[in-house]
Amino acid sequence: MENYEELIAQCQSNSKLASSVVDDFLIYYAGIKLNLSKVADKNLGVYNHITRNHKEWLSLFKSQYIVHHIFKKGGVGKKLLNHSTVKEQLDQEELAFFQQQIDNPWKFSFSEIVDNPKENFFKMYDVFTQEEFLLYSPSVQDITNENSIQLWLNLIQYNGSCWQSFGPIGSYSSFKADDIYFFATELDPTIVTDQDILNHIEYNPAPYMMLFSGSRYPEIYSKNHLTIHARSIFDDVQIDFEKLKEYFEIESNSNIYRFKAPKLHSHPHFAVAYYDGDTKELIFEAMTGHGFIKIVKLWNKAGYNLRPVPDLCVRPSMLTTTKKITGKNAEILAYDKYFDTEDEVTEAEANELKKINDFMKLVVPMVNSGEKPDIAKLAKKANLEASVAEQVFEQIKGQIEKLDKR
């Protein structure tokens, strides 16, 4: 059983030391002495198109980047501790704090909240290390009080009893672990494992910091189904066309075959299978989890033994954010070009996003003027599902309340 009163005192003492050692001294000293300020400017500068209208965020990201470079595993902290200026500037308690940070490297963690046992304390689950840890973070508490968050990105440091967050916090309304995996592989296609992602963040966290630009995109639902892009690829598959005709309409073009099942191939599921006759690859693609599972089970009913779990699962919000950050369109529907249906899927997404935008145009002015909007009525006017409208409204309200407090 945790003694939270003792933990609070320890966390507050740790925060005070971090303020005097890190905020008031190290960021500036290391920034100039070791050129970390220029390194941060160079790596963050790649994303000026994201930060140009968020100067306050850029300053926070720069400080976080420098501190991570100092205290990460194998960072320059040990080298700095030997500098005479550091030893002269810091007292014994502060030097002991400095040494503790070197002994317990700081790291970025993509995690989910498991429990909130005490105000400002959270049991977190790291989605890439599969480890649980206790986090103290008043900022996380403030965000959770105002928003529904799926995933967090924190730079965390260990104080001897629990972890604490440092610097700006990534809090994402619609991203999950699969979305971060997708983003990482778009940055570096050689990434395969969860450890590869952790290594990539450790080397240069700058692009991951930019995910804040899509942090409040809502999840999109259509006919009560969550909209995703789901895909799996199976190698060296032998096709029994005659058997499959019992379950699918089969089309072909340039030795590429498409298998469509009644109802599943249309909105909202867009679930289809493709077979590449040259590579012997079988590819499943769908825009809902329900559609993906159903079409794979149909194949299994036809005599196959295929796992109905997608290899790729990415939300439209991450596709939009990835394009915004990298400037590149991800190739998701690679085989649709053979059958001229990509526009159909893209149009469905675009229509859903348009409904959300139309709803926001109606509700934001009312919230700003102090009126109480009729969400059901406005959702109907924007042709948006009521559940989606409620979620969007809560996020809008939370953001406006946050601005009012500044």
Tab-separated table of N, CA and C in Angstrom, residues 225 247-248 259-273 284-299 344-345:
chain	number	residue	atom	x	y	z
A	225	HIS	N	-19.775	2.128	-36.084
A	225	HIS	CA	-18.507	1.411	-36.223
A	225	HIS	C	-17.359	2.409	-36.242
A	247	TYR	N	-18.663	-17.574	-52.021
A	247	TYR	CA	-18.746	-16.540	-50.986
A	247	TYR	C	-18.474	-15.122	-51.505
A	248	PHE	N	-17.769	-15.019	-52.628
A	248	PHE	CA	-17.314	-13.705	-53.081
A	248	PHE	C	-17.599	-13.466	-54.561
A	259	PHE	N	-11.740	-9.706	-54.132
A	259	PHE	CA	-12.827	-10.534	-53.620
A	259	PHE	C	-13.752	-9.663	-52.772
A	260	LYS	N	-14.993	-9.555	-53.225
A	260	LYS	CA	-15.981	-8.714	-52.542
A	260	LYS	C	-17.125	-9.579	-52.019
A	261	ALA	N	-17.481	-9.349	-50.759
A	261	ALA	CA	-18.604	-10.073	-50.160
A	261	ALA	C	-19.794	-9.124	-50.034
A	262	PRO	N	-21.017	-9.648	-50.164
A	262	PRO	CA	-22.207	-8.799	-50.036
A	262	PRO	C	-22.201	-8.022	-48.720
A	263	LYS	N	-22.529	-6.742	-48.803
A	263	LYS	CA	-22.637	-5.810	-47.670
A	263	LYS	C	-21.280	-5.396	-47.107
A	264	LEU	N	-20.324	-6.326	-47.033
A	264	LEU	CA	-19.045	-5.995	-46.410
A	264	LEU	C	-18.200	-5.047	-47.247
A	265	HIS	N	-18.356	-5.060	-48.565
A	265	HIS	CA	-17.475	-4.261	-49.414
A	265	HIS	C	-17.902	-2.794	-49.501
A	266	SER	N	-19.077	-2.476	-48.974
A	266	SER	CA	-19.593	-1.108	-49.090
A	266	SER	C	-19.500	-0.366	-47.754
A	267	HIS	N	-19.926	0.877	-47.742
A	267	HIS	CA	-19.891	1.718	-46.550
A	267	HIS	C	-20.673	1.073	-45.409
A	268	PRO	N	-20.160	1.051	-44.188
A	268	PRO	CA	-18.933	1.709	-43.717
A	268	PRO	C	-17.697	0.804	-43.691
A	269	HIS	N	-17.864	-0.493	-44.070
A	269	HIS	CA	-16.786	-1.454	-43.842
A	269	HIS	C	-15.704	-1.430	-44.919
A	270	PHE	N	-16.109	-1.298	-46.178
A	270	PHE	CA	-15.164	-1.325	-47.298
A	270	PHE	C	-14.167	-2.469	-47.140
A	271	ALA	N	-14.680	-3.633	-46.761
A	271	ALA	CA	-13.830	-4.796	-46.513
A	271	ALA	C	-13.688	-5.624	-47.785
A	272	VAL	N	-12.467	-5.784	-48.244
A	272	VAL	CA	-12.189	-6.555	-49.453
A	272	VAL	C	-10.907	-7.360	-49.257
A	273	ALA	N	-10.716	-8.337	-50.142
A	273	ALA	CA	-9.463	-9.088	-50.163
A	273	ALA	C	-8.874	-8.988	-51.555
A	284	PHE	N	-5.811	-8.460	-47.037
A	284	PHE	CA	-7.131	-8.052	-46.551
A	284	PHE	C	-7.081	-6.581	-46.168
A	285	GLU	N	-8.106	-5.841	-46.571
A	285	GLU	CA	-8.198	-4.429	-46.196
A	285	GLU	C	-9.633	-4.119	-45.794
A	286	ALA	N	-9.775	-3.306	-44.755
A	286	ALA	CA	-11.114	-2.915	-44.298
A	286	ALA	C	-11.020	-1.591	-43.567
A	287	MET	N	-12.166	-0.928	-43.436
A	287	MET	CA	-12.201	0.349	-42.731
A	287	MET	C	-12.989	0.282	-41.428
A	288	THR	N	-13.320	-0.928	-41.006
A	288	THR	CA	-13.859	-1.151	-39.659
A	288	THR	C	-13.299	-2.480	-39.153
A	289	GLY	N	-13.188	-2.608	-37.843
A	289	GLY	CA	-12.740	-3.872	-37.269
A	289	GLY	C	-13.728	-4.984	-37.549
A	290	HIS	N	-15.018	-4.650	-37.493
A	290	HIS	CA	-16.068	-5.632	-37.771
A	290	HIS	C	-15.930	-6.175	-39.189
A	291	GLY	N	-15.726	-5.270	-40.137
A	291	GLY	CA	-15.601	-5.691	-41.534
A	291	GLY	C	-14.392	-6.569	-41.762
A	292	PHE	N	-13.274	-6.225	-41.099
A	292	PHE	CA	-12.057	-7.013	-41.254
A	292	PHE	C	-12.266	-8.439	-40.742
A	293	ILE	N	-12.791	-8.557	-39.546
A	293	ILE	CA	-13.001	-9.881	-38.938
A	293	ILE	C	-13.956	-10.716	-39.777
A	294	LYS	N	-15.034	-10.101	-40.238
A	294	LYS	CA	-16.047	-10.825	-41.009
A	294	LYS	C	-15.492	-11.377	-42.316
A	295	ILE	N	-14.708	-10.573	-43.029
A	295	ILE	CA	-14.228	-11.046	-44.332
A	295	ILE	C	-13.173	-12.142	-44.159
A	296	VAL	N	-12.342	-12.049	-43.124
A	296	VAL	CA	-11.359	-13.113	-42.875
A	296	VAL	C	-12.080	-14.401	-42.489
A	297	LYS	N	-13.125	-14.291	-41.678
A	297	LYS	CA	-13.883	-15.486	-41.286
A	297	LYS	C	-14.574	-16.132	-42.476
A	298	LEU	N	-14.972	-15.339	-43.458
A	298	LEU	CA	-15.561	-15.910	-44.674
A	298	LEU	C	-14.534	-16.759	-45.415
A	299	TRP	N	-13.287	-16.268	-45.466
A	299	TRP	CA	-12.231	-17.064	-46.093
A	299	TRP	C	-11.995	-18.351	-45.322
A	344	GLU	N	-13.673	6.159	-53.717
A	344	GLU	CA	-14.884	5.843	-52.970
A	344	GLU	C	-14.603	5.819	-51.471
A	345	VAL	N	-13.481	5.197	-51.088
A	345	VAL	CA	-13.125	5.125	-49.677
A	345	VAL	C	-12.723	6.497	-49.159
